[in-house]
XYZ file of C-alpha atoms in Angstrom:
729
model
C 75.157 99.397 127.358
C 71.460 99.366 128.140
C 68.508 99.802 125.847
C 65.811 102.401 125.661
C 62.537 100.540 125.754
C 59.274 101.139 123.999
C 57.917 103.263 126.831
C 60.679 105.793 126.320
C 59.874 106.197 122.641
C 56.132 106.620 123.077
C 55.961 109.294 125.766
C 57.457 112.760 125.715
C 58.758 114.263 128.938
C 59.343 117.887 129.816
C 62.931 118.205 131.000
C 63.755 120.564 133.886
C 65.446 123.907 133.143
C 68.548 122.775 135.035
C 69.438 120.483 132.135
C 69.392 123.391 129.690
C 72.339 124.921 131.540
C 74.611 121.940 130.839
C 76.557 122.705 127.623
C 76.269 120.065 124.952
C 77.381 119.142 121.477
C 74.871 117.493 119.121
C 73.527 114.514 121.129
C 75.455 111.249 120.864
C 73.502 108.478 122.651
C 76.031 105.803 121.684
C 78.817 107.644 123.528
C 76.536 107.647 126.576
C 75.970 103.864 126.195
C 72.334 104.325 125.213
C 70.935 102.534 122.193
C 67.548 101.770 120.746
C 66.152 98.278 121.280
C 65.056 97.775 117.689
C 68.347 99.024 116.238
C 70.386 96.820 118.556
C 68.321 93.714 117.742
C 68.512 94.358 114.015
C 72.277 94.729 114.133
C 72.554 91.481 116.055
C 70.602 89.616 113.363
C 72.129 91.142 110.257
C 75.811 91.695 109.557
C 74.996 93.975 106.627
C 73.667 96.770 108.830
C 76.224 99.470 109.566
C 76.818 99.785 113.311
C 75.121 102.723 114.965
C 78.436 104.120 116.188
C 79.438 105.081 112.634
C 76.110 106.878 112.038
C 75.612 108.559 115.358
C 76.563 112.100 114.314
C 76.803 114.416 111.355
C 80.550 114.415 110.731
C 80.380 117.606 108.675
C 79.939 119.595 111.897
C 82.981 118.240 113.674
C 85.524 120.831 114.846
C 83.513 123.711 113.381
C 83.113 126.963 115.313
C 80.173 129.375 115.058
C 80.877 132.936 116.195
C 78.298 135.648 116.877
C 78.837 139.210 118.046
C 76.964 142.220 119.388
C 77.416 145.994 119.176
C 79.450 146.108 122.377
C 82.549 144.379 121.029
C 81.683 140.958 122.431
C 82.295 137.709 120.570
C 80.388 134.530 121.485
C 81.817 131.202 120.322
C 80.017 127.868 119.883
C 81.697 124.560 119.068
C 79.765 122.698 116.364
C 77.055 125.319 116.594
C 75.746 124.287 120.026
C 78.476 123.970 122.668
C 79.203 127.448 124.138
C 82.891 128.282 124.438
C 82.486 131.509 126.380
C 82.905 135.076 125.253
C 85.777 137.340 124.265
C 85.889 141.132 124.508
C 87.797 143.206 121.961
C 88.511 145.973 124.477
C 86.149 148.706 123.282
C 82.518 149.048 122.140
C 82.291 148.253 118.432
C 80.559 146.136 115.842
C 82.266 143.253 114.043
C 81.326 143.129 110.344
C 83.212 139.892 109.665
C 85.608 137.388 111.186
C 88.148 135.218 109.352
C 90.742 132.586 110.104
C 93.320 132.096 107.337
C 94.320 128.605 108.469
C 93.676 126.152 111.279
C 96.866 127.233 113.048
C 96.492 130.979 112.588
C 94.538 133.413 114.780
C 91.183 134.934 113.916
C 91.153 138.462 112.553
C 88.516 141.144 112.163
C 88.171 144.810 111.253
C 86.108 146.248 114.151
C 83.967 149.285 113.462
C 83.559 151.938 116.132
C 80.264 153.802 116.002
C 80.274 157.527 116.708
C 77.369 160.025 116.646
C 78.106 161.362 113.150
C 80.396 158.799 111.531
C 81.806 155.318 111.813
C 85.436 154.280 111.909
C 86.479 150.855 110.638
C 89.989 149.799 111.578
C 92.207 149.380 108.489
C 94.518 147.030 110.412
C 93.006 143.725 111.507
C 92.601 142.900 115.197
C 93.936 139.423 115.983
C 92.199 137.029 118.358
C 93.937 133.915 119.607
C 92.159 131.087 121.416
C 94.854 128.722 122.746
C 92.336 126.095 123.866
C 90.379 125.987 120.623
C 92.518 123.307 118.963
C 93.479 121.448 122.132
C 92.429 117.875 122.821
C 91.362 118.858 126.328
C 88.585 121.063 124.943
C 87.208 118.209 122.861
C 87.404 115.873 125.874
C 85.512 118.298 128.118
C 82.866 118.978 125.457
C 82.277 115.256 124.862
C 82.035 114.501 128.578
C 79.642 117.406 129.108
C 77.483 116.088 126.270
C 77.544 112.584 127.751
C 76.576 113.855 131.202
C 73.658 115.835 129.813
C 72.516 112.888 127.686
C 72.616 110.561 130.688
C 70.791 112.997 132.960
C 68.149 113.592 130.280
C 67.720 109.847 129.968
C 67.432 109.368 133.739
C 64.882 112.145 134.180
C 62.817 110.973 131.202
C 62.714 107.420 132.570
C 61.711 108.690 136.011
C 58.939 110.744 134.427
C 57.716 107.651 132.604
C 57.737 105.700 135.859
C 55.836 108.465 137.645
C 53.192 108.580 134.911
C 52.860 104.786 134.938
C 52.290 104.810 138.695
C 50.281 108.009 139.245
C 48.649 108.108 135.834
C 47.803 111.070 133.611
C 44.649 112.726 132.329
C 44.328 110.095 129.612
C 46.062 107.129 131.292
C 45.008 105.410 134.506
C 47.896 104.723 136.861
C 48.406 101.600 138.953
C 48.267 103.606 142.196
C 44.643 104.744 141.864
C 42.929 101.621 140.525
C 42.531 100.052 143.974
C 41.221 103.329 145.408
C 38.597 103.465 142.675
C 37.234 99.994 143.521
C 37.339 100.651 147.275
C 35.249 103.742 146.652
C 32.780 101.580 144.696
C 32.596 99.158 147.652
C 32.071 102.065 150.038
C 29.161 103.351 147.949
C 27.744 99.817 147.863
C 27.850 99.609 151.648
C 26.088 102.971 151.989
C 23.407 101.758 149.598
C 22.752 98.738 151.882
C 23.164 100.360 155.302
C 22.084 103.936 154.713
C 23.702 107.081 153.443
C 24.607 108.335 156.957
C 26.222 105.144 158.197
C 29.956 104.872 158.659
C 31.698 102.417 156.394
C 35.084 100.745 156.551
C 35.766 98.789 153.339
C 39.244 97.702 154.463
C 37.801 96.169 157.652
C 35.156 94.387 155.591
C 37.820 92.908 153.325
C 40.001 91.896 156.280
C 37.003 90.264 157.953
C 36.271 88.362 154.758
C 39.912 87.252 154.511
C 40.190 85.727 157.994
C 36.594 84.660 158.799
C 35.008 84.111 155.407
C 31.953 86.169 156.461
C 30.480 88.544 153.910
C 27.897 91.285 154.125
C 25.206 91.931 151.554
C 27.180 94.825 150.099
C 30.267 92.643 149.816
C 28.349 89.879 148.052
C 26.878 92.430 145.667
C 30.317 93.866 145.043
C 31.999 90.497 144.398
C 29.107 89.138 142.393
C 29.482 91.766 139.682
C 26.062 93.224 138.901
C 27.630 96.123 137.000
C 30.368 96.627 139.598
C 33.426 94.391 139.921
C 32.865 92.167 136.909
C 35.312 89.649 135.525
C 36.361 92.153 132.895
C 36.848 94.882 135.473
C 38.980 92.594 137.627
C 41.138 91.643 134.632
C 41.663 95.332 133.811
C 42.525 96.055 137.453
C 45.089 93.272 137.476
C 46.650 94.260 134.151
C 46.955 97.954 135.069
C 48.564 97.439 138.469
C 50.880 94.652 137.365
C 51.933 96.660 134.317
C 52.739 99.708 136.451
C 54.686 97.685 139.001
C 56.613 95.931 136.229
C 57.621 99.288 134.744
C 58.778 100.512 138.157
C 60.735 97.360 138.937
C 62.423 96.901 135.557
C 63.097 100.595 134.886
C 64.713 101.103 138.266
C 66.911 98.026 137.961
C 67.702 97.947 134.229
C 67.657 101.614 133.259
C 68.164 104.013 136.178
C 70.900 102.077 137.968
C 73.027 101.395 134.839
C 72.680 105.028 133.758
C 73.877 106.217 137.171
C 76.765 103.746 137.057
C 77.800 105.089 133.648
C 77.510 108.630 135.036
C 79.817 107.704 137.909
C 82.462 106.467 135.459
C 82.280 109.739 133.523
C 82.403 111.920 136.637
C 85.330 109.925 138.012
C 87.235 110.853 134.862
C 86.371 114.518 135.413
C 87.495 114.160 139.022
C 90.877 113.074 137.710
C 91.009 116.143 135.460
C 90.390 118.337 138.495
C 93.802 117.373 139.883
C 95.584 117.421 136.488
C 96.473 121.093 136.603
C 98.914 120.958 133.683
C 96.141 120.159 131.195
C 92.835 121.145 132.785
C 93.527 124.059 135.142
C 91.835 126.505 132.735
C 88.507 124.671 133.049
C 88.272 125.433 136.791
C 86.941 122.035 137.834
C 85.965 121.954 141.506
C 86.801 118.659 143.141
C 84.324 119.344 145.954
C 81.441 119.847 143.498
C 82.383 116.697 141.602
C 82.492 114.716 144.867
C 78.998 115.996 145.703
C 77.755 114.889 142.287
C 79.324 111.451 142.750
C 77.680 111.120 146.159
C 74.295 111.905 144.590
C 74.903 109.259 141.918
C 75.681 106.610 144.541
C 72.570 107.651 146.463
C 70.479 107.349 143.302
C 71.762 103.811 142.720
C 70.861 102.712 146.248
C 67.407 104.280 146.008
C 66.843 102.689 142.592
C 67.746 99.235 143.866
C 65.508 99.808 146.876
C 62.662 100.900 144.577
C 63.131 97.837 142.385
C 62.975 95.500 145.390
C 59.967 97.285 146.881
C 58.088 97.151 143.566
C 58.899 93.445 143.284
C 57.569 92.770 146.791
C 54.400 94.751 146.112
C 53.945 92.868 142.859
C 53.990 89.552 144.732
C 51.575 90.855 147.360
C 49.218 92.182 144.708
C 49.414 88.855 142.900
C 48.328 87.029 146.074
C 45.616 89.643 146.623
C 44.167 89.069 143.155
C 44.258 85.274 143.642
C 42.246 85.756 146.823
C 39.789 88.144 145.110
C 39.235 85.657 142.289
C 38.683 82.844 144.813
C 36.122 84.886 146.753
C 34.389 85.964 143.545
C 34.171 82.313 142.515
C 32.624 81.384 145.881
C 29.992 84.101 145.564
C 29.246 83.172 141.976
C 28.929 79.444 142.859
C 26.678 80.255 145.822
C 28.901 78.539 148.437
C 29.748 81.556 150.576
C 29.744 79.635 153.833
C 31.989 76.881 152.510
C 35.611 77.344 153.662
C 37.811 75.972 150.912
C 41.576 75.407 151.300
C 43.302 78.706 150.450
C 45.292 78.862 147.252
C 46.883 82.131 148.320
C 49.039 83.468 151.159
C 46.706 85.170 153.686
C 49.569 87.079 155.326
C 50.661 88.609 152.018
C 47.064 89.518 151.227
C 46.678 91.143 154.643
C 49.900 93.100 154.126
C 48.636 94.405 150.796
C 45.315 95.408 152.338
C 47.130 97.408 155.011
C 49.995 98.938 152.980
C 49.198 98.681 149.293
C 45.541 98.942 148.439
C 44.871 102.535 149.510
C 48.386 103.788 150.143
C 51.764 102.542 149.026
C 55.310 103.282 150.054
C 56.142 103.526 146.337
C 54.729 107.073 146.401
C 57.782 108.254 148.345
C 60.068 107.681 145.352
C 58.225 110.437 143.476
C 57.038 112.759 146.266
C 58.684 114.617 149.102
C 61.957 116.514 149.517
C 65.316 115.671 148.029
C 66.964 112.696 149.862
C 69.790 113.809 152.142
C 70.936 110.375 153.261
C 71.843 107.066 151.662
C 69.826 104.038 152.823
C 73.082 102.271 153.715
C 74.022 105.130 156.043
C 70.763 104.761 157.962
C 71.560 101.171 158.975
C 75.324 101.480 159.348
C 76.806 101.138 162.865
C 77.586 104.548 164.330
C 81.136 103.526 165.315
C 83.106 101.063 163.130
C 84.223 98.114 165.239
C 86.981 95.644 164.642
C 86.521 91.856 164.639
C 88.477 91.577 167.896
C 86.076 93.956 169.650
C 83.067 92.023 168.376
C 84.494 88.674 169.575
C 85.295 90.175 172.982
C 81.689 91.393 173.315
C 80.358 87.947 172.325
C 82.537 86.245 174.961
C 81.325 88.711 177.594
C 77.692 87.938 176.831
C 78.303 84.163 176.892
C 80.100 84.314 180.242
C 77.316 86.279 181.947
C 75.464 84.173 184.527
C 71.738 84.198 185.095
C 70.775 85.328 181.611
C 70.080 83.446 178.435
C 72.814 84.458 175.982
C 70.382 84.417 173.086
C 67.812 86.650 174.795
C 68.295 90.390 174.112
C 68.370 92.799 177.013
C 65.298 94.739 178.025
C 66.786 97.984 176.735
C 66.856 96.614 173.218
C 63.070 96.128 173.345
C 62.603 99.772 174.247
C 64.690 100.964 171.266
C 63.346 100.939 167.696
C 66.856 100.187 166.426
C 68.612 96.796 166.412
C 71.494 96.497 168.902
C 74.725 98.079 167.702
C 73.121 100.175 164.968
C 73.193 103.955 164.676
C 70.587 105.769 166.773
C 71.109 109.198 165.205
C 69.386 108.402 161.886
C 65.677 107.963 161.310
C 64.321 104.517 160.438
C 64.236 103.549 156.786
C 60.484 104.010 156.630
C 60.878 107.721 157.368
C 63.782 108.204 154.974
C 63.295 110.627 152.076
C 63.669 108.845 148.759
C 62.331 111.164 146.008
C 64.359 110.105 142.978
C 62.995 112.886 140.748
C 64.124 115.567 143.188
C 67.489 113.817 143.491
C 67.950 113.761 139.700
C 67.093 117.462 139.453
C 69.612 118.285 142.177
C 72.225 116.223 140.357
C 71.494 118.222 137.196
C 72.048 121.463 139.126
C 75.409 120.240 140.467
C 76.602 119.054 137.054
C 75.427 122.259 135.374
C 77.579 124.314 137.759
C 80.646 122.170 136.958
C 80.345 122.045 133.174
C 78.938 125.519 132.568
C 82.001 127.038 134.223
C 84.303 124.679 132.309
C 82.712 125.576 128.956
C 83.774 129.218 129.302
C 87.485 128.363 129.494
C 88.105 129.110 125.806
C 86.721 132.625 126.137
C 88.572 133.243 129.395
C 91.876 132.273 127.766
C 91.329 134.474 124.687
C 94.170 136.798 123.672
C 93.241 140.001 121.817
C 96.060 141.700 119.909
C 95.097 145.235 118.936
C 96.731 148.659 118.818
C 98.217 150.262 121.892
C 95.518 152.956 121.815
C 92.846 150.384 122.620
C 92.016 150.010 126.278
C 92.647 146.721 127.970
C 89.726 144.307 127.816
C 89.213 144.320 131.554
C 89.197 148.072 132.147
C 87.190 148.865 129.019
C 84.506 146.362 129.840
C 83.935 147.773 133.290
C 83.453 151.307 131.948
C 81.493 150.251 128.870
C 78.507 152.467 127.970
C 75.870 151.967 125.290
C 77.073 153.275 121.910
C 75.330 156.251 120.335
C 72.710 155.726 117.675
C 74.519 155.744 114.304
C 73.558 158.348 111.762
C 72.601 157.595 108.165
C 76.051 158.736 107.099
C 77.677 156.097 109.288
C 75.635 153.192 107.920
C 78.088 151.983 105.287
C 78.278 148.523 103.753
C 81.509 146.657 104.471
C 82.491 143.152 103.380
C 85.832 141.379 103.148
C 87.278 138.094 101.869
C 90.624 136.394 102.371
C 92.311 134.331 99.647
C 95.283 132.204 100.696
C 98.148 131.498 98.326
C 97.500 134.204 95.741
C 98.253 137.838 95.052
C 96.267 140.538 93.314
C 98.279 140.049 90.125
C 97.103 136.434 89.825
C 100.327 134.681 90.852
C 99.972 131.627 93.109
C 102.045 131.874 96.270
C 101.257 129.360 98.979
C 102.833 131.441 101.758
C 101.011 134.669 100.940
C 97.448 135.924 101.211
C 95.350 138.713 99.790
C 92.465 140.368 101.588
C 89.754 141.994 99.508
C 87.622 144.658 101.183
C 84.467 146.088 99.551
C 83.091 149.391 100.855
C 79.999 151.227 99.596
C 80.177 155.024 100.137
C 77.869 157.889 99.271
C 79.476 160.611 97.182
C 78.305 163.877 95.631
C 78.466 163.989 91.851
C 77.181 167.302 90.603
C 75.304 170.121 92.296
C 72.392 168.226 93.815
C 73.369 164.598 93.362
C 73.985 162.100 96.181
C 75.020 158.746 94.697
C 76.694 155.533 95.829
C 80.116 154.235 94.824
C 81.745 150.848 95.318
C 85.374 150.849 96.452
C 87.289 147.554 96.485
C 90.694 147.304 98.183
C 93.212 144.492 97.782
C 95.725 144.147 100.621
C 98.556 141.754 99.845
C 100.475 140.115 102.715
C 103.739 138.236 102.353
C 102.648 135.679 104.973
C 99.536 133.540 105.313
C 98.743 134.773 108.830
C 98.468 138.488 107.973
C 101.262 139.499 110.298
C 102.713 142.970 109.888
C 101.706 145.596 107.346
C 100.534 144.664 103.830
C 103.252 144.816 101.202
C 100.897 146.400 98.688
C 97.510 148.101 98.882
C 95.491 148.444 95.691
C 92.067 149.906 94.949
C 89.423 150.219 92.256
C 86.341 152.468 92.205
C 83.007 151.894 90.447
C 79.952 154.087 90.294
C 76.803 152.272 91.327
C 75.191 152.558 87.896
C 74.739 150.239 84.945
C 75.132 151.018 81.288
C 73.563 149.314 78.309
C 75.268 146.127 77.272
C 77.241 145.558 80.486
C 74.753 143.369 82.342
C 75.600 140.162 80.468
C 71.865 139.264 80.309
C 68.733 140.556 78.703
C 67.916 144.150 79.620
C 65.022 143.401 82.022
C 64.873 147.119 82.881
C 68.340 147.068 84.456
C 70.659 148.916 82.037
C 71.150 152.701 81.981
C 70.028 153.195 85.593
C 71.527 154.571 88.749
C 71.640 151.834 91.398
C 71.108 151.753 95.124
C 73.055 148.979 96.896
C 71.016 147.192 99.573
C 73.540 144.469 100.467
C 76.581 142.694 99.063
C 78.721 139.621 99.735
C 81.803 137.954 98.305
C 80.521 134.798 96.637
C 83.865 133.139 95.843
C 87.403 134.052 94.826
C 86.171 135.701 91.623
C 82.636 137.055 92.055
C 81.033 139.708 94.234
C 77.218 139.525 94.492
C 75.194 142.679 95.137
C 71.506 143.293 95.818
C 70.692 146.528 94.010
C 67.601 148.562 93.219
C 67.253 150.931 90.291
C 66.659 154.613 90.873
C 63.993 155.584 88.365
C 64.571 159.006 86.795
C 61.897 161.605 87.413
C 60.144 159.611 90.144
C 59.553 160.803 93.657
C 61.866 159.557 96.366
C 59.052 157.454 97.791
C 58.695 155.463 94.557
C 61.214 152.631 94.325
C 62.485 150.827 91.223
C 63.050 147.154 90.514
C 65.527 145.071 92.504
C 68.259 142.926 90.930
C 70.897 140.437 92.059
C 74.030 141.369 90.116
C 77.391 139.618 89.748
C 80.599 141.689 89.672
C 83.923 139.983 88.713
C 86.126 141.756 91.232
C 89.174 139.544 90.558
C 89.333 140.815 86.946
C 89.320 144.480 87.945
C 92.388 146.679 87.529
C 93.762 147.723 90.907
C 95.858 150.847 91.380
C 98.275 151.421 94.228
C 97.295 153.750 97.037
C 99.215 155.001 100.063
C 97.719 154.372 103.480
C 99.700 157.047 105.311
C 97.547 159.734 106.836
C 94.395 157.567 107.083
C 93.166 156.072 110.313
C 90.131 154.190 109.043
C 88.860 152.376 105.984
C 86.291 155.124 105.512
C 89.044 157.713 105.153
C 90.959 155.411 102.802
C 87.821 154.933 100.690
C 87.269 158.716 100.537
C 90.868 159.147 99.395
C 90.314 156.601 96.617
C 87.137 158.381 95.547
C 89.000 161.658 95.333
C 91.547 160.060 93.029
C 88.852 158.655 90.710
C 86.294 161.470 90.756
C 87.145 162.629 87.235
C 86.751 159.277 85.451
C 84.543 156.900 87.444
C 83.605 153.599 85.810
C 80.202 151.887 85.938
C 79.776 148.491 87.589
C 81.261 145.700 85.429
C 78.181 143.490 85.764
C 78.468 139.955 84.417
C 74.885 139.061 85.097
C 71.741 140.619 86.533
C 68.826 138.606 87.881
C 65.509 140.371 88.509
C 64.116 139.950 92.049
C 60.473 139.686 92.984
C 61.230 140.781 96.543
C 63.006 143.875 97.946
C 60.578 146.260 96.239
C 60.118 147.986 99.597
C 62.319 148.697 102.584
C 65.639 150.427 103.005
C 67.755 147.284 103.341
C 67.921 143.624 102.374
C 69.883 140.597 103.538
C 72.077 138.568 101.205
C 73.478 135.175 102.229
C 75.724 133.191 99.891
C 77.370 129.799 99.733
C 80.137 129.472 97.176
C 81.139 125.903 98.013
C 81.262 123.293 95.316
C 77.856 121.721 94.581
C 76.240 124.220 96.971
C 76.667 127.455 95.025
C 73.538 129.392 95.842
C 72.444 132.807 97.089
C 69.441 133.795 99.192
C 67.929 137.286 99.308
C 65.483 138.256 102.069
C 63.773 141.629 102.171
C 63.855 143.926 105.195
C 60.559 142.702 106.658
C 61.826 139.126 106.688
C 58.544 137.905 105.202
C 59.660 137.287 101.608
C 62.825 135.904 100.044
C 64.242 134.208 96.964
C 66.914 131.559 96.427
C 69.070 131.382 93.273
C 71.321 128.735 91.830
C 74.287 130.845 90.795
C 75.602 128.244 88.334
C 72.277 128.008 86.462
C 72.511 128.880 82.772
C 70.718 131.842 81.266
C 68.197 129.597 79.480
C 66.924 128.439 82.833
C 66.559 131.939 84.278
C 62.981 132.427 83.138
C 61.896 129.157 84.730
C 63.872 130.022 87.831
C 62.248 133.429 88.122
C 58.800 131.920 87.611
C 59.614 129.429 90.326
C 60.813 132.347 92.421
C 57.429 134.043 92.152
C 55.722 130.825 93.077
C 58.306 129.989 95.670
C 58.181 133.354 97.345
C 55.769 132.054 99.935
C 57.813 128.877 100.196
C 60.889 130.910 100.991
C 58.801 132.849 103.411
C 57.946 129.678 105.264
C 61.239 127.827 105.085
C 64.111 130.274 104.583
C 63.186 133.845 105.391
C 63.142 133.595 109.169
C 66.455 131.785 109.327
C 68.154 134.223 106.929
C 66.735 137.170 108.830
C 68.487 135.949 111.936
């Protein structure tokens, strides 16, 4: 495990788009062997601190699946809300109003709705979807490894970006690479000031001349003596900047990049083993060749990182000797003993090497510039043909036995070749070798993205859709799929359903049974010129918990979308004795159905809208009558049949409670989102524009309603800022 230093927490890096293609769960740095320095040190000092491994993730998201759909019959699955599991096609263009899974071992089911030009058709029988890989351990293993790979690659690229900024600098931060160039430019301007603006200057030659002869020009003495140029403070800043940059390069390459690549190799080696384990991982389509290429890039990155660390260390030592020499020369000029040759306290050869290969240009630039490396450094110096020890000893004996030549003197041909004897002559020298680590990391991200993006879609590829024989096969239907027609107003019905395990519509508890409640809002004609809405609720009872086969009993109840005096359960608030328009509805829990309604004011024009209310309907207490499903092919037809049976004596909505809304005074629709879980029982209403919404605590008592509504008026803008956009999506 290695630590993320302070530099990594202070700077923000822009990650390449290749990383976005690698599927990931919520990040888990501990699983990738990355920890924070401060957290690690604190845990080492105190035994009372809970280890980071137990706090690394939000456990409430584990093994959850988020499913989205479109109007083409496509389902998109995401593990823990972020890891894509691929897509599944139902076999025909349709919309998917809801999706349920009765138990962890049962399939998903939905009632798809086909959209036609003049009407919609919702399937009364559920379509089953099975995902064999969803509960497998292999899926969790692949998702965790993909997350680890992305975390490691993000870490590597961020560290490399930090190293590049430390060396090249930014708009607000001076890098170690350009400090020497800045002072050489100052010396060049000083020389022009002494010798004329048109004269040719060579600051490096002047410095080299000073190093080996001790002779200085007037410009050099002015430069070393300060006088607003290279002062003691400026020299200290020069030394601190360059040494700091070189330290970051050396330590980051050795202590951060190399360990991260080593950890990545361990992870990819495990994936390489999965590639040959066809019994468990064949569905993920791992390519052994692609994994081998990724492993080769990791090994190359390690060699280049070690080379970078050594090069930065060497340049640090040379720069250190260079600064010792500069301080000695500055002291001589300041003391006025320029002609006095004192014993050197520095290494002249190291100083000369830095003047030639470090002051104006450095080989460290190649680790951040240039094309992607195609060759490992070890391959560039490896003998072209592997030779055994016996062959080497035979060659040594041949050289020793030769007469007339010194055995230790190399042949003339070896002087003509830039390569040592016995080494490969097909590769370029190391100095010409590409070594751009950033380009290498980006290429590694591309390779890993191809491997894990294809593996992530295995769940969708293995999906099994069980629908009626009339439905076309998923493959053929998808190829001939055309955009659906625009639905008419008549086809825009509201449909919601809820599944209750272990109970029946008569209230008996049966653990091996389930009841599905379906709420449908239909427009009906009541009278000569009246077009009103009605709520139809069906209860379909199954004798098994996985909804296999036909329901043993189908019941229904019908309510007119109107409220009468005294049935709201609350103060009047302008709600009672009004026809209602339903904007949205949702099953809140096993007992309550919530509806967003708006009153239809009598005598007003159609353009004038009434007040909006959030009403609670106790659907579990309703009286359900049996109905025959024969002769109906859709829920719409079944709902029309129920309306025909109840047209003589329709009942108003049995409203338990009505809460006035400050939003939804305009627009044709609204969005209702509910959460009926314990301690989280709330409902959120967002109007059609998505700019205003309200949140209600459903368990709040009536005495608190006035305060809640006042808060709602005040909190309308708050909901607009915090909740409306998310609920609109």
